[in-house]
Every structure is written in C-alpha cells, then in structure tokens.
Amino acid sequence: MRILSGVQPTGKLHLGNYFGAVRQHVELQKEVGADCFYFIADYHALTTIQDAATLREHSLDVTLTYLALGLDPERSVFYRQSDVPEVTELTWMLSAVSGMGLLERAHSYKDKTAKGIKPSVGLFVYPVLMASDILIVKSDIVPVGQDQQQHVEMAQDMATSFNAAFGREVLVRPECRLSATPKVPGTDGAKMSKSYNNIIEIFESGKALKKNVMGIKTSSVNMGDPLPTDGDTVLELYKLFASADELAEMEQDYRKGAIGYGDAKKRLLAKVDAYFAPARERREKLLADLSYVEDVLRDGARRAGEVTRATIDECREVTGFGRIR
Ligand code: ADP
Ligand code: TRP
C-alpha cells in the first residue's frame, strides 16, 4: 500500500498541519505494508515565495520539523519535490487531458485569491501539479487535511482521464485519508492556515507561545457566567491535547461558570508547551547536525527518483514520446 503526502515550505508548521496531516504521516509509517513517501512541496511554494534564501530556509525548517516529530527516514522516503523534476513533465501530460471546468471548480484557488494572493497561472494550475505528485509515485492513499480533499478528488479524475485517453491503466486512482481532526481552527476561529495569520506554531515556546494562546478570540461573557461550549476555539484546541477526563472537567467548568477564558487559555498553554517539549529538544539536536539532514534529503531524492523515473518512462511510452532511458 503506497502512501504519499506533501507540505508546502511556506512558513513555520502549525497545530493545523500537525493534527490534520503530520501526525497521521508519522503514525502511518508503523502500519504493516505501508510504503510511505513524504515530500517538501517546494515547486508549489514558488507560487507564493519568490526569494531563493527564504525558500531554502523554509525547506530546511519543514525537514527539521518532520524529523523532530518522528519521521523515520529508514521507513519513509522523504524528499524535496524539486529533486524529482519528473513531476513537472507529468504535470504537462495531465494538463493536456484535464478540462478547464475541473480546475475552475477548485475552492482553494478562489479562497487564496480572495485572501489577496496573486492569481498567477501557477496558482490556478496547482491542482494539476499536486495530482502529478500523487500519480507519479502511484500512491494508493493520500493523508491530508480537509482543505486538500477536493485536490485529491481531482487527481482521481486526472488518473481516469489519462488512462482513458491513452487506453492503458498506467496511473492509479488515489484515495483521500482524513485525520480524526481534519479542520483545526486558528486563533481567530477560522481554519488555521499559514496564509491567514492565525496560527499557533508547533515549535513556538515561552513568551511568543503565551502571547498567541492568550490572544485566541473568544466571545464576551461576564465573569462567573457559564461559557458556551459550542464552537469555542479554546475548547476545540484543548480537545487535541487533553485526555477524556481532562476534557470532561474543562467542559464542566465551562458550563458551571467555574472558569474564565484567561484560565482556560492557561490550561491550553500548559498542554501545548508540554506536548511538543520532546520534539523541540530533538529539533535542537538536529540543528546541530545539518549534514545528517542533508543526507536524509539526498537519500530520499535517490529513492523517490527511482520510482518517478519508472512512471514517467511508462507515461512517455503510452503518449508516444518514447522512453529516454
Ligand atoms: P497552510 O494552509 O497553513 O498553508 P498547507 O496547505 O501547507 O497549510 O497544509 C499542509 C497539510 O496540513 C495539508 O495536508 C493540509 O490539509 C493540512 N492542514 C493545513 N491546515 C490545516 C488545518 N487548519 N486543519 C487540519 N489540517 C490542516
Ligand atoms: N497542496 C498541499 C497543501 O497545500 C501540499 C501538497 C502538494 C500535497 N502536493 C501534494 C499534499 C500531494 C498531498 C499530496 O497542503
């Protein structure tokens, strides 16, 4: 069973990335028969980051984050998307068999341009590049957060269109796998996202973390009055970390008016801080051994390249271009 997922190097990873995606990625490594491919989606990031040093810095940061959170390079192939340029060749082939209507229905393009991101051709074609990432390794399962589900469905359509156009079952239709928490709210209550300025970073600590958690938007309730439990961001985030008993206690305190938002946020803060402390320590160690980190990426590129070259050769053959190896 082949599994693939990617994360864009567009900034520091946050709780949404972790509970929506990365935690699942790490857990799936342990499943029997799982053949995991995880990558840094740097071609995708080029639509928003057009500064070489910043792109490099973010790519390193995503790598350190994955390794610190438990990605095991022995079990998983971990690589930079731009180290396997065959994905861009397949992107072109898929573009040729994809209707405009399919791409025009993409929510993420509309959401991103509505948020002020420049509507470039690359941003519009992005689901084709993403389909290529998935199809080029013949992934069966794609573990992502809810916002990416539509893109995986588009990849299914493109696999079908490609196979139908060329009359051969070359590409595999992937299935989307959502985590138990596919839509983590940000500090403003909307979906947590690097592009929405509402994130709590995984590796934030001390004053910065405190400022962020204490700044979570809440409703206005008089001291001593019960707090609403429905749609409360503090409670939603606390759920990600707390045991069933701790959650029940917090909910009871909300209902009885036994806690104010300040104290609820302090409980959440303590949880976030403690939960990621071991990973923070691992990250520090990795930072002191960057040649190991580079080795991981080099080895990942080599292993991913074997798979992507085999697929592109098949695709070249059925399209009529012919193999180049
Ligand atoms: P961002 O929206 O912050 O730019 P990405 O698009 O790079 O994040 O997402 C990387 C992965 O994390 C994807 O699988 C995505 O679905 C998941 N993800 C991002 N934000 C959230 C969220 N708020 N809740 C759940 N999953 C999320
Ligand atoms: N589009 C994804 C995101 O923004 C990242 C991504 C690129 C991806 N290619 C992928 C995720 C392939 C899963 C599979 O989060």
PDB file of N, CA and C and ligand atoms in Angstrom, residues 4-8 17 39 41 44 81 112 126 129-131 133-134 142-144 147-148 151-152, ligand 2:
ATOM      1  N   LEU A   4       1.277   8.698   0.116  1.00  0.00           N
ATOM      2  CA  LEU A   4       2.068   9.893  -0.208  1.00  0.00           C
ATOM      3  C   LEU A   4       1.392  11.145   0.326  1.00  0.00           C
ATOM      4  N   SER A   5       2.215  12.059   0.834  1.00  0.00           N
ATOM      5  CA  SER A   5       1.680  13.379   1.160  1.00  0.00           C
ATOM      6  C   SER A   5       2.803  14.409   1.121  1.00  0.00           C
ATOM      7  N   GLY A   6       2.420  15.678   1.014  1.00  0.00           N
ATOM      8  CA  GLY A   6       3.415  16.743   0.963  1.00  0.00           C
ATOM      9  C   GLY A   6       2.960  17.948   1.752  1.00  0.00           C
ATOM     10  N   VAL A   7       3.923  18.770   2.141  1.00  0.00           N
ATOM     11  CA  VAL A   7       3.622  20.021   2.830  1.00  0.00           C
ATOM     12  C   VAL A   7       4.432  21.127   2.164  1.00  0.00           C
ATOM     13  N   GLN A   8       3.795  22.265   1.952  1.00  0.00           N
ATOM     14  CA  GLN A   8       4.498  23.377   1.312  1.00  0.00           C
ATOM     15  C   GLN A   8       5.453  24.070   2.281  1.00  0.00           C
ATOM     16  N   ASN A  17      -1.402  21.874  10.752  1.00  0.00           N
ATOM     17  CA  ASN A  17      -0.573  20.961   9.946  1.00  0.00           C
ATOM     18  C   ASN A  17      -0.302  19.676  10.722  1.00  0.00           C
ATOM     19  N   PHE A  39       6.973  14.494   1.165  1.00  0.00           N
ATOM     20  CA  PHE A  39       7.882  15.430   0.490  1.00  0.00           C
ATOM     21  C   PHE A  39       7.586  16.890   0.808  1.00  0.00           C
ATOM     22  N   ALA A  41       6.873  20.319  -0.648  1.00  0.00           N
ATOM     23  CA  ALA A  41       6.277  20.749  -1.918  1.00  0.00           C
ATOM     24  C   ALA A  41       6.828  22.119  -2.320  1.00  0.00           C
ATOM     25  N   HIS A  44       5.369  23.917  -5.470  1.00  0.00           N
ATOM     26  CA  HIS A  44       4.100  24.579  -5.126  1.00  0.00           C
ATOM     27  C   HIS A  44       4.351  25.928  -4.452  1.00  0.00           C
ATOM     28  N   GLN A  81      10.438  18.008  -3.473  1.00  0.00           N
ATOM     29  CA  GLN A  81       9.744  17.837  -4.753  1.00  0.00           C
ATOM     30  C   GLN A  81      10.651  18.233  -5.933  1.00  0.00           C
ATOM     31  N   LYS A 112      -7.766  31.432  -1.978  1.00  0.00           N
ATOM     32  CA  LYS A 112      -6.462  32.103  -1.896  1.00  0.00           C
ATOM     33  C   LYS A 112      -6.490  33.465  -2.582  1.00  0.00           C
ATOM     34  N   TYR A 126      -2.096  24.655 -10.058  1.00  0.00           N
ATOM     35  CA  TYR A 126      -1.584  23.943  -8.893  1.00  0.00           C
ATOM     36  C   TYR A 126      -2.216  22.563  -8.646  1.00  0.00           C
ATOM     37  N   LEU A 129      -0.358  20.022 -10.722  1.00  0.00           N
ATOM     38  CA  LEU A 129       0.948  19.678 -10.151  1.00  0.00           C
ATOM     39  C   LEU A 129       0.759  18.728  -8.965  1.00  0.00           C
ATOM     40  N   MET A 130      -0.243  19.010  -8.158  1.00  0.00           N
ATOM     41  CA  MET A 130      -0.494  18.149  -6.987  1.00  0.00           C
ATOM     42  C   MET A 130      -0.922  16.740  -7.430  1.00  0.00           C
ATOM     43  N   ALA A 131      -1.738  16.671  -8.475  1.00  0.00           N
ATOM     44  CA  ALA A 131      -2.141  15.352  -8.990  1.00  0.00           C
ATOM     45  C   ALA A 131      -0.906  14.602  -9.473  1.00  0.00           C
ATOM     46  N   ASP A 133       2.174  14.923  -8.366  1.00  0.00           N
ATOM     47  CA  ASP A 133       2.912  14.435  -7.176  1.00  0.00           C
ATOM     48  C   ASP A 133       2.380  13.077  -6.740  1.00  0.00           C
ATOM     49  N   ILE A 134       1.063  12.977  -6.760  1.00  0.00           N
ATOM     50  CA  ILE A 134       0.401  11.772  -6.243  1.00  0.00           C
ATOM     51  C   ILE A 134       0.524  10.618  -7.241  1.00  0.00           C
ATOM     52  N   VAL A 142      -3.718   9.103   0.192  1.00  0.00           N
ATOM     53  CA  VAL A 142      -3.146  10.431   0.385  1.00  0.00           C
ATOM     54  C   VAL A 142      -3.697  11.024   1.686  1.00  0.00           C
ATOM     55  N   PRO A 143      -2.916  10.981   2.768  1.00  0.00           N
ATOM     56  CA  PRO A 143      -3.397  11.534   4.043  1.00  0.00           C
ATOM     57  C   PRO A 143      -3.203  13.046   4.107  1.00  0.00           C
ATOM     58  N   VAL A 144      -4.310  13.786   4.177  1.00  0.00           N
ATOM     59  CA  VAL A 144      -4.269  15.259   4.180  1.00  0.00           C
ATOM     60  C   VAL A 144      -5.391  15.805   5.068  1.00  0.00           C
ATOM     61  N   ASP A 147      -9.023  20.603   3.729  1.00  0.00           N
ATOM     62  CA  ASP A 147      -8.892  21.587   2.653  1.00  0.00           C
ATOM     63  C   ASP A 147      -8.283  20.995   1.382  1.00  0.00           C
ATOM     64  N   GLN A 148      -7.628  19.849   1.509  1.00  0.00           N
ATOM     65  CA  GLN A 148      -6.968  19.241   0.342  1.00  0.00           C
ATOM     66  C   GLN A 148      -7.791  18.124  -0.305  1.00  0.00           C
ATOM     67  N   HIS A 151      -8.637  18.463  -3.948  1.00  0.00           N
ATOM     68  CA  HIS A 151      -7.488  18.272  -4.838  1.00  0.00           C
ATOM     69  C   HIS A 151      -7.222  16.787  -5.087  1.00  0.00           C
ATOM     70  N   VAL A 152      -7.424  15.971  -4.060  1.00  0.00           N
ATOM     71  CA  VAL A 152      -7.195  14.528  -4.239  1.00  0.00           C
ATOM     72  C   VAL A 152      -8.270  13.967  -5.185  1.00  0.00           C
TER      73      VAL A 152
HETATM   74  N1  TRP B   2      -1.332  21.165  -1.701  1.00  0.00           N
HETATM   75  C1  TRP B   2      -0.900  20.653  -0.432  1.00  0.00           C
HETATM   76  C2  TRP B   2      -1.086  21.737   0.635  1.00  0.00           C
HETATM   77  O1  TRP B   2      -1.057  22.906   0.342  1.00  0.00           O
HETATM   78  C3  TRP B   2       0.524  20.206  -0.446  1.00  0.00           C
HETATM   79  C4  TRP B   2       0.705  19.148  -1.458  1.00  0.00           C
HETATM   80  C5  TRP B   2       1.312  19.293  -2.678  1.00  0.00           C
HETATM   81  C6  TRP B   2       0.268  17.796  -1.374  1.00  0.00           C
HETATM   82  N2  TRP B   2       1.298  18.120  -3.337  1.00  0.00           N
HETATM   83  C7  TRP B   2       0.664  17.177  -2.590  1.00  0.00           C
HETATM   84  C8  TRP B   2      -0.412  17.059  -0.399  1.00  0.00           C
HETATM   85  C9  TRP B   2       0.380  15.827  -2.846  1.00  0.00           C
HETATM   86  C10 TRP B   2      -0.684  15.708  -0.679  1.00  0.00           C
HETATM   87  C11 TRP B   2      -0.306  15.116  -1.886  1.00  0.00           C
HETATM   88  O2  TRP B   2      -1.225  21.394   1.756  1.00  0.00           O
END
